[in-house]
């Protein structure tokens, strides 16, 4: 950027503050694969010399197709160590772990819906597990994982025991992009069936689908989430899900608990055919309403759930 401006005779326009920002700008453009974009903007301004260069830049950017410059995830197909910068207790067997990104001034830019891979250390170096961040892909500087420590879980127990300052290696591969969020937006109705930590991929999708910063004109299906756990204490991200329900009329979360202590606080039992029929929207040929079901996590009696999906005419 500095060389381009100097070569074009614009050196006098680069004051001290602008020069201090150049490295950050270069990092941003490199990370987002839009180094060509800044060159195009520079050429436009150099040739036209508009009276209002800021407005001219805005007009140029608005004329560019949305998919011409695509953002790149900071994690790629190579293993990258990230430093643990905070660790806090979430409940009796879960922790929220925050890791610093390679370029802290930039967001992760992980596609929705996608997970990342975690590799163990030392004697666990052959162990690899997928995790879905609970932080938005737009979050700058860090990513957060909600990790449940299972009694027999090698990676989960190791991660929950890590001290702040330690590093964990991550990578992201194209195969781990499951359902593009743009496909979810085109659905009429969406039923989410989740169990335990299977809520994290659902939450990632919900953050994007129900993001009010995207504007009220952004298309979003009617969504019903059935979320199963053993006890009410095991329900993860409940505060965030409840906030989404209050904010978004087209989203409903139903908590299903097998060991319910207080009647009325949640549905009792398991996620099964009866609950799907009673709580979820049916498809309608006359109204051209289709329903898609996504199942993640340890959902009990999954076979009956799948049979119900076919009976309802839903695509699992």
Short mmCIF file of C-alpha atoms in Angstrom, two decimals:
data_model
loop_
_atom_site.label_atom_id
_atom_site.label_comp_id
_atom_site.label_asym_id
_atom_site.label_seq_id
_atom_site.Cartn_x
_atom_site.Cartn_y
_atom_site.Cartn_z
CA UNK A 1 0.00 0.00 0.00
CA UNK A 2 2.79 2.39 0.96
CA UNK A 3 4.74 1.63 -2.24
CA UNK A 4 1.65 2.07 -4.41
CA UNK A 5 0.80 5.43 -2.90
CA UNK A 6 4.39 6.65 -3.20
CA UNK A 7 4.70 5.46 -6.80
CA UNK A 8 1.52 7.31 -7.73
CA UNK A 9 2.82 10.51 -6.21
CA UNK A 10 0.40 10.43 -3.29
CA UNK A 11 3.10 10.23 -0.64
CA UNK A 12 2.09 13.56 0.85
CA UNK A 13 -1.33 12.20 1.70
CA UNK A 14 0.10 9.52 3.98
CA UNK A 15 0.41 11.14 7.38
CA UNK A 16 1.96 9.51 10.45
CA UNK A 17 -1.23 7.95 11.76
CA UNK A 18 -2.01 6.33 8.42
CA UNK A 19 1.46 4.82 8.21
CA UNK A 20 0.98 3.26 11.64
CA UNK A 21 -2.11 1.47 10.34
CA UNK A 22 -0.52 0.07 7.19
CA UNK A 23 0.69 -3.20 8.71
CA UNK A 24 -2.71 -3.89 10.26
CA UNK A 25 -4.38 -3.18 6.93
CA UNK A 26 -1.98 -5.49 5.10
CA UNK A 27 -2.69 -8.27 7.61
CA UNK A 28 -6.42 -7.80 7.11
CA UNK A 29 -6.26 -7.83 3.32
CA UNK A 30 -3.93 -10.84 3.29
CA UNK A 31 -6.09 -12.81 5.70
CA UNK A 32 -9.24 -12.09 3.73
CA UNK A 33 -7.76 -12.66 0.29
CA UNK A 34 -8.62 -9.15 -0.85
CA UNK A 35 -5.17 -7.75 -1.57
CA UNK A 36 -6.41 -7.33 -5.15
CA UNK A 37 -9.28 -5.21 -3.94
CA UNK A 38 -7.08 -2.47 -2.46
CA UNK A 39 -5.11 -2.35 -5.72
CA UNK A 40 -8.33 -1.88 -7.69
CA UNK A 41 -9.45 0.90 -5.35
CA UNK A 42 -6.09 2.63 -5.67
CA UNK A 43 -6.14 2.46 -9.44
CA UNK A 44 -9.69 3.84 -9.59
CA UNK A 45 -8.76 6.77 -7.38
CA UNK A 46 -5.48 7.43 -9.17
CA UNK A 47 -7.15 7.52 -12.59
CA UNK A 48 -10.28 9.45 -11.66
CA UNK A 49 -8.91 11.74 -8.93
CA UNK A 50 -12.45 12.31 -7.58
CA UNK A 51 -13.28 15.32 -5.43
CA UNK A 52 -14.71 12.97 -2.77
CA UNK A 53 -12.43 9.88 -2.70
CA UNK A 54 -14.31 8.34 0.24
CA UNK A 55 -17.67 8.42 -1.54
CA UNK A 56 -16.00 7.21 -4.74
CA UNK A 57 -14.59 4.23 -2.83
CA UNK A 58 -17.98 3.44 -1.31
CA UNK A 59 -19.64 3.57 -4.74
CA UNK A 60 -17.00 1.24 -6.15
CA UNK A 61 -17.35 -1.26 -3.29
CA UNK A 62 -21.14 -1.33 -3.66
CA UNK A 63 -20.78 -2.18 -7.35
CA UNK A 64 -18.72 -5.32 -6.64
CA UNK A 65 -20.59 -8.69 -6.54
CA UNK A 66 -20.74 -10.10 -3.02
CA UNK A 67 -18.88 -13.29 -3.92
CA UNK A 68 -15.96 -11.68 -5.80
CA UNK A 69 -13.81 -11.37 -2.69
CA UNK A 70 -14.33 -14.15 -0.17
CA UNK A 71 -13.04 -14.17 3.36
CA UNK A 72 -10.57 -16.85 4.44
CA UNK A 73 -10.67 -18.63 7.76
CA UNK A 74 -7.62 -17.98 9.92
CA UNK A 75 -7.33 -21.74 10.44
CA UNK A 76 -6.40 -23.84 7.42
CA UNK A 77 -5.39 -27.41 6.60
CA UNK A 78 -2.10 -27.10 8.48
CA UNK A 79 -1.94 -27.61 12.25
CA UNK A 80 -1.66 -24.21 13.97
CA UNK A 81 -0.95 -23.76 17.72
CA UNK A 82 -3.23 -21.32 19.54
CA UNK A 83 -2.55 -20.04 23.04
CA UNK A 84 -5.15 -20.53 25.77
CA UNK A 85 -5.83 -17.05 27.16
CA UNK A 86 -8.65 -17.86 29.58
CA UNK A 87 -10.43 -20.83 31.13
CA UNK A 88 -13.60 -20.59 33.19
CA UNK A 89 -15.96 -23.07 34.80
CA UNK A 90 -19.33 -23.33 33.05
CA UNK A 91 -21.03 -25.97 35.17
CA UNK A 92 -20.14 -29.15 37.05
CA UNK A 93 -18.40 -30.81 34.08
CA UNK A 94 -17.91 -28.13 31.40
CA UNK A 95 -15.46 -25.30 30.80
CA UNK A 96 -15.36 -22.40 28.36
CA UNK A 97 -11.87 -22.16 26.84
CA UNK A 98 -10.76 -19.04 24.98
CA UNK A 99 -7.88 -19.23 22.48
CA UNK A 100 -6.05 -16.34 20.87
CA UNK A 101 -6.21 -16.22 17.07
CA UNK A 102 -3.05 -16.04 14.90
CA UNK A 103 -4.00 -12.50 13.82
CA UNK A 104 -5.74 -10.99 16.86
CA UNK A 105 -7.00 -7.91 15.00
CA UNK A 106 -9.08 -10.11 12.68
CA UNK A 107 -12.08 -12.42 13.10
CA UNK A 108 -11.81 -16.20 12.77
CA UNK A 109 -14.04 -16.24 9.65
CA UNK A 110 -15.02 -19.88 10.14
CA UNK A 111 -17.83 -20.77 7.72
CA UNK A 112 -21.29 -21.59 9.09
CA UNK A 113 -21.93 -24.50 9.57
CA UNK A 114 -18.46 -25.91 10.23
CA UNK A 115 -16.31 -27.36 12.99
CA UNK A 116 -12.58 -27.26 13.66
CA UNK A 117 -10.22 -30.08 14.60
CA UNK A 118 -8.21 -30.31 17.84
CA UNK A 119 -5.12 -32.48 18.23
CA UNK A 120 -3.80 -33.74 21.54
CA UNK A 121 -0.32 -33.14 22.96
CA UNK A 122 2.53 -35.56 23.78
CA UNK A 123 1.04 -39.01 24.43
CA UNK A 124 -2.26 -37.79 22.95
CA UNK A 125 -0.72 -36.51 19.70
CA UNK A 126 -2.56 -39.17 17.67
CA UNK A 127 -5.92 -38.16 19.15
CA UNK A 128 -8.01 -35.75 17.05
CA UNK A 129 -11.48 -34.46 17.91
CA UNK A 130 -13.93 -32.03 16.22
CA UNK A 131 -15.25 -29.02 18.13
CA UNK A 132 -17.63 -26.26 17.11
CA UNK A 133 -16.80 -22.79 18.50
CA UNK A 134 -19.53 -21.04 20.50
CA UNK A 135 -18.04 -17.67 19.54
CA UNK A 136 -19.21 -16.06 16.33
CA UNK A 137 -17.07 -16.32 13.22
CA UNK A 138 -17.12 -12.50 13.24
CA UNK A 139 -15.54 -12.33 16.70
CA UNK A 140 -12.14 -10.68 16.46
CA UNK A 141 -9.10 -11.84 18.39
CA UNK A 142 -10.21 -15.17 19.81
CA UNK A 143 -12.36 -18.27 19.52
CA UNK A 144 -14.23 -19.97 22.36
CA UNK A 145 -14.98 -23.64 22.87
CA UNK A 146 -17.47 -25.14 25.31
CA UNK A 147 -15.78 -28.39 26.37
CA UNK A 148 -17.46 -31.11 28.40
CA UNK A 149 -15.06 -33.31 30.37
CA UNK A 150 -16.21 -36.90 29.86
CA UNK A 151 -14.94 -39.58 32.30
CA UNK A 152 -13.43 -41.57 29.43
CA UNK A 153 -12.73 -38.60 27.16
CA UNK A 154 -8.99 -38.34 26.53
CA UNK A 155 -9.02 -35.02 24.69
CA UNK A 156 -11.82 -33.40 26.70
CA UNK A 157 -10.20 -34.19 30.06
CA UNK A 158 -6.82 -32.96 28.79
CA UNK A 159 -8.28 -29.70 27.47
CA UNK A 160 -10.21 -29.00 30.68
CA UNK A 161 -6.99 -29.49 32.67
CA UNK A 162 -4.92 -27.01 30.63
CA UNK A 163 -3.40 -23.99 32.35
CA UNK A 164 -3.72 -20.54 30.81
CA UNK A 165 -0.76 -19.89 28.52
CA UNK A 166 -0.58 -23.43 27.16
CA UNK A 167 -1.06 -24.04 23.44
CA UNK A 168 -3.44 -26.35 21.59
CA UNK A 169 -3.09 -27.16 17.89
CA UNK A 170 -6.04 -26.62 15.56
CA UNK A 171 -6.87 -26.90 11.89
CA UNK A 172 -9.87 -26.45 9.60
CA UNK A 173 -10.50 -28.58 6.52
CA UNK A 174 -13.11 -28.06 3.77
CA UNK A 175 -14.75 -31.42 4.57
CA UNK A 176 -15.84 -30.01 7.94
CA UNK A 177 -18.14 -27.46 6.30
CA UNK A 178 -21.39 -29.40 6.65
CA UNK A 179 -24.41 -27.32 5.58
CA UNK A 180 -23.83 -23.80 4.18
CA UNK A 181 -25.96 -21.34 6.12
CA UNK A 182 -27.31 -19.88 2.88
CA UNK A 183 -29.01 -23.25 2.24
CA UNK A 184 -30.63 -23.14 5.68
CA UNK A 185 -32.02 -19.67 4.93
CA UNK A 186 -33.94 -21.02 1.95
CA UNK A 187 -35.88 -23.56 4.05
CA UNK A 188 -39.54 -23.08 5.03
CA UNK A 189 -39.20 -24.80 8.40
CA UNK A 190 -36.26 -26.27 10.26
CA UNK A 191 -36.41 -28.78 13.12
CA UNK A 192 -33.25 -29.14 15.19
CA UNK A 193 -32.86 -32.21 17.41
CA UNK A 194 -29.86 -31.94 19.72
CA UNK A 195 -28.51 -33.85 22.67
CA UNK A 196 -25.83 -32.74 25.14
CA UNK A 197 -22.86 -31.00 23.52
CA UNK A 198 -24.54 -31.53 20.14
CA UNK A 199 -26.07 -28.12 20.83
CA UNK A 200 -22.88 -26.29 19.81
CA UNK A 201 -23.26 -26.79 16.02
CA UNK A 202 -26.93 -25.84 16.32
CA UNK A 203 -25.98 -22.73 18.29
CA UNK A 204 -23.45 -21.76 15.64
CA UNK A 205 -26.16 -21.93 12.98
CA UNK A 206 -28.67 -20.07 15.14
CA UNK A 207 -26.23 -17.23 15.79
CA UNK A 208 -26.01 -16.66 12.05
CA UNK A 209 -29.65 -17.30 11.15
CA UNK A 210 -31.02 -15.08 13.93
CA UNK A 211 -28.36 -12.36 13.84
CA UNK A 212 -30.36 -9.12 14.07
CA UNK A 213 -27.39 -7.13 12.77
CA UNK A 214 -28.11 -8.62 9.34
CA UNK A 215 -31.41 -6.76 9.14
CA UNK A 216 -35.04 -7.79 9.30
CA UNK A 217 -35.19 -8.40 5.55
CA UNK A 218 -32.81 -11.38 5.73
CA UNK A 219 -34.76 -14.58 5.07
CA UNK A 220 -34.95 -17.08 7.95
CA UNK A 221 -37.01 -20.28 8.30
CA UNK A 222 -39.31 -21.08 11.21
CA UNK A 223 -37.09 -22.98 13.64
CA UNK A 224 -37.97 -25.38 16.44
CA UNK A 225 -35.15 -26.76 18.58
CA UNK A 226 -35.73 -29.86 20.72
CA UNK A 227 -32.77 -30.08 23.08
CA UNK A 228 -32.38 -33.17 25.25
CA UNK A 229 -30.34 -33.66 28.44
CA UNK A 230 -30.28 -35.87 31.51
CA UNK A 231 -30.92 -33.04 34.01
CA UNK A 232 -31.72 -29.33 33.87
CA UNK A 233 -28.20 -28.61 35.15
CA UNK A 234 -26.83 -30.27 32.00
CA UNK A 235 -28.60 -27.81 29.66
CA UNK A 236 -25.89 -25.81 27.88
CA UNK A 237 -26.19 -22.27 26.48
CA UNK A 238 -29.70 -21.93 27.94
CA UNK A 239 -29.32 -18.23 28.69
CA UNK A 240 -28.31 -17.51 25.10
CA UNK A 241 -31.08 -19.69 23.65
CA UNK A 242 -33.69 -18.02 25.86
CA UNK A 243 -32.50 -14.60 24.70
CA UNK A 244 -32.86 -15.71 21.08
CA UNK A 245 -36.43 -16.85 21.78
CA UNK A 246 -37.36 -13.49 23.28
CA UNK A 247 -35.81 -11.61 20.38
CA UNK A 248 -36.92 -13.77 17.45
CA UNK A 249 -40.56 -14.72 16.92
CA UNK A 250 -39.67 -17.44 14.40
CA UNK A 251 -37.51 -19.42 16.86
CA UNK A 252 -38.63 -21.72 19.65
CA UNK A 253 -36.42 -23.80 21.97
CA UNK A 254 -37.93 -26.74 23.85
CA UNK A 255 -35.84 -28.35 26.59
CA UNK A 256 -36.36 -32.09 27.09
CA UNK A 257 -35.05 -33.54 30.35
CA UNK A 258 -35.09 -37.23 31.27
CA UNK A 259 -34.75 -36.57 35.02
CA UNK A 260 -37.03 -33.59 35.61
CA UNK A 261 -37.16 -32.27 39.19
CA UNK A 262 -39.69 -29.46 38.71
CA UNK A 263 -42.78 -30.06 36.58
CA UNK A 264 -43.43 -27.46 33.91
CA UNK A 265 -39.88 -26.17 33.64
CA UNK A 266 -39.18 -28.44 30.64
CA UNK A 267 -40.59 -31.39 28.71
CA UNK A 268 -40.02 -34.63 30.60
CA UNK A 269 -38.61 -37.75 29.01
CA UNK A 270 -36.74 -38.15 25.75
CA UNK A 271 -36.86 -36.68 22.26
CA UNK A 272 -39.24 -39.09 20.55
CA UNK A 273 -41.87 -39.39 17.84
CA UNK A 274 -44.68 -38.08 20.04
CA UNK A 275 -42.82 -34.87 20.93
CA UNK A 276 -41.89 -34.19 17.33
CA UNK A 277 -45.50 -34.56 16.19
CA UNK A 278 -46.80 -32.38 19.04
CA UNK A 279 -44.18 -29.65 19.15
CA UNK A 280 -42.86 -29.33 15.60
CA UNK A 281 -44.47 -27.93 12.46
CA UNK A 282 -45.69 -30.53 9.93
CA UNK A 283 -45.05 -30.20 6.21
CA UNK A 284 -47.93 -29.12 3.99
CA UNK A 285 -48.22 -29.98 0.30
CA UNK A 286 -51.14 -27.60 -0.22
CA UNK A 287 -49.19 -24.67 1.20
CA UNK A 288 -45.87 -25.87 -0.29
CA UNK A 289 -44.28 -25.99 3.14
CA UNK A 290 -41.40 -28.42 3.55
CA UNK A 291 -39.65 -29.32 6.79
CA UNK A 292 -36.01 -30.30 7.23
CA UNK A 293 -34.69 -32.13 10.29
CA UNK A 294 -31.10 -31.93 11.56
CA UNK A 295 -29.96 -34.32 14.31
CA UNK A 296 -26.76 -33.79 16.31
CA UNK A 297 -25.41 -35.21 19.56
CA UNK A 298 -26.58 -38.19 21.57
CA UNK A 299 -30.32 -38.04 20.93
CA UNK A 300 -31.99 -41.05 22.63
CA UNK A 301 -34.17 -43.34 20.55
CA UNK A 302 -32.77 -41.85 17.36
CA UNK A 303 -34.25 -44.69 15.29
CA UNK A 304 -37.81 -43.71 16.24
CA UNK A 305 -36.96 -40.08 15.57
CA UNK A 306 -35.73 -40.92 12.08
CA UNK A 307 -38.84 -43.00 11.36
CA UNK A 308 -40.97 -40.06 12.46
CA UNK A 309 -39.04 -37.81 10.08
CA UNK A 310 -39.99 -40.01 7.15
CA UNK A 311 -43.62 -40.32 8.34
CA UNK A 312 -43.85 -36.52 8.48
CA UNK A 313 -42.31 -36.25 5.03
CA UNK A 314 -39.22 -34.50 6.40
CA UNK A 315 -35.74 -34.90 4.99
CA UNK A 316 -33.32 -36.04 7.76
#
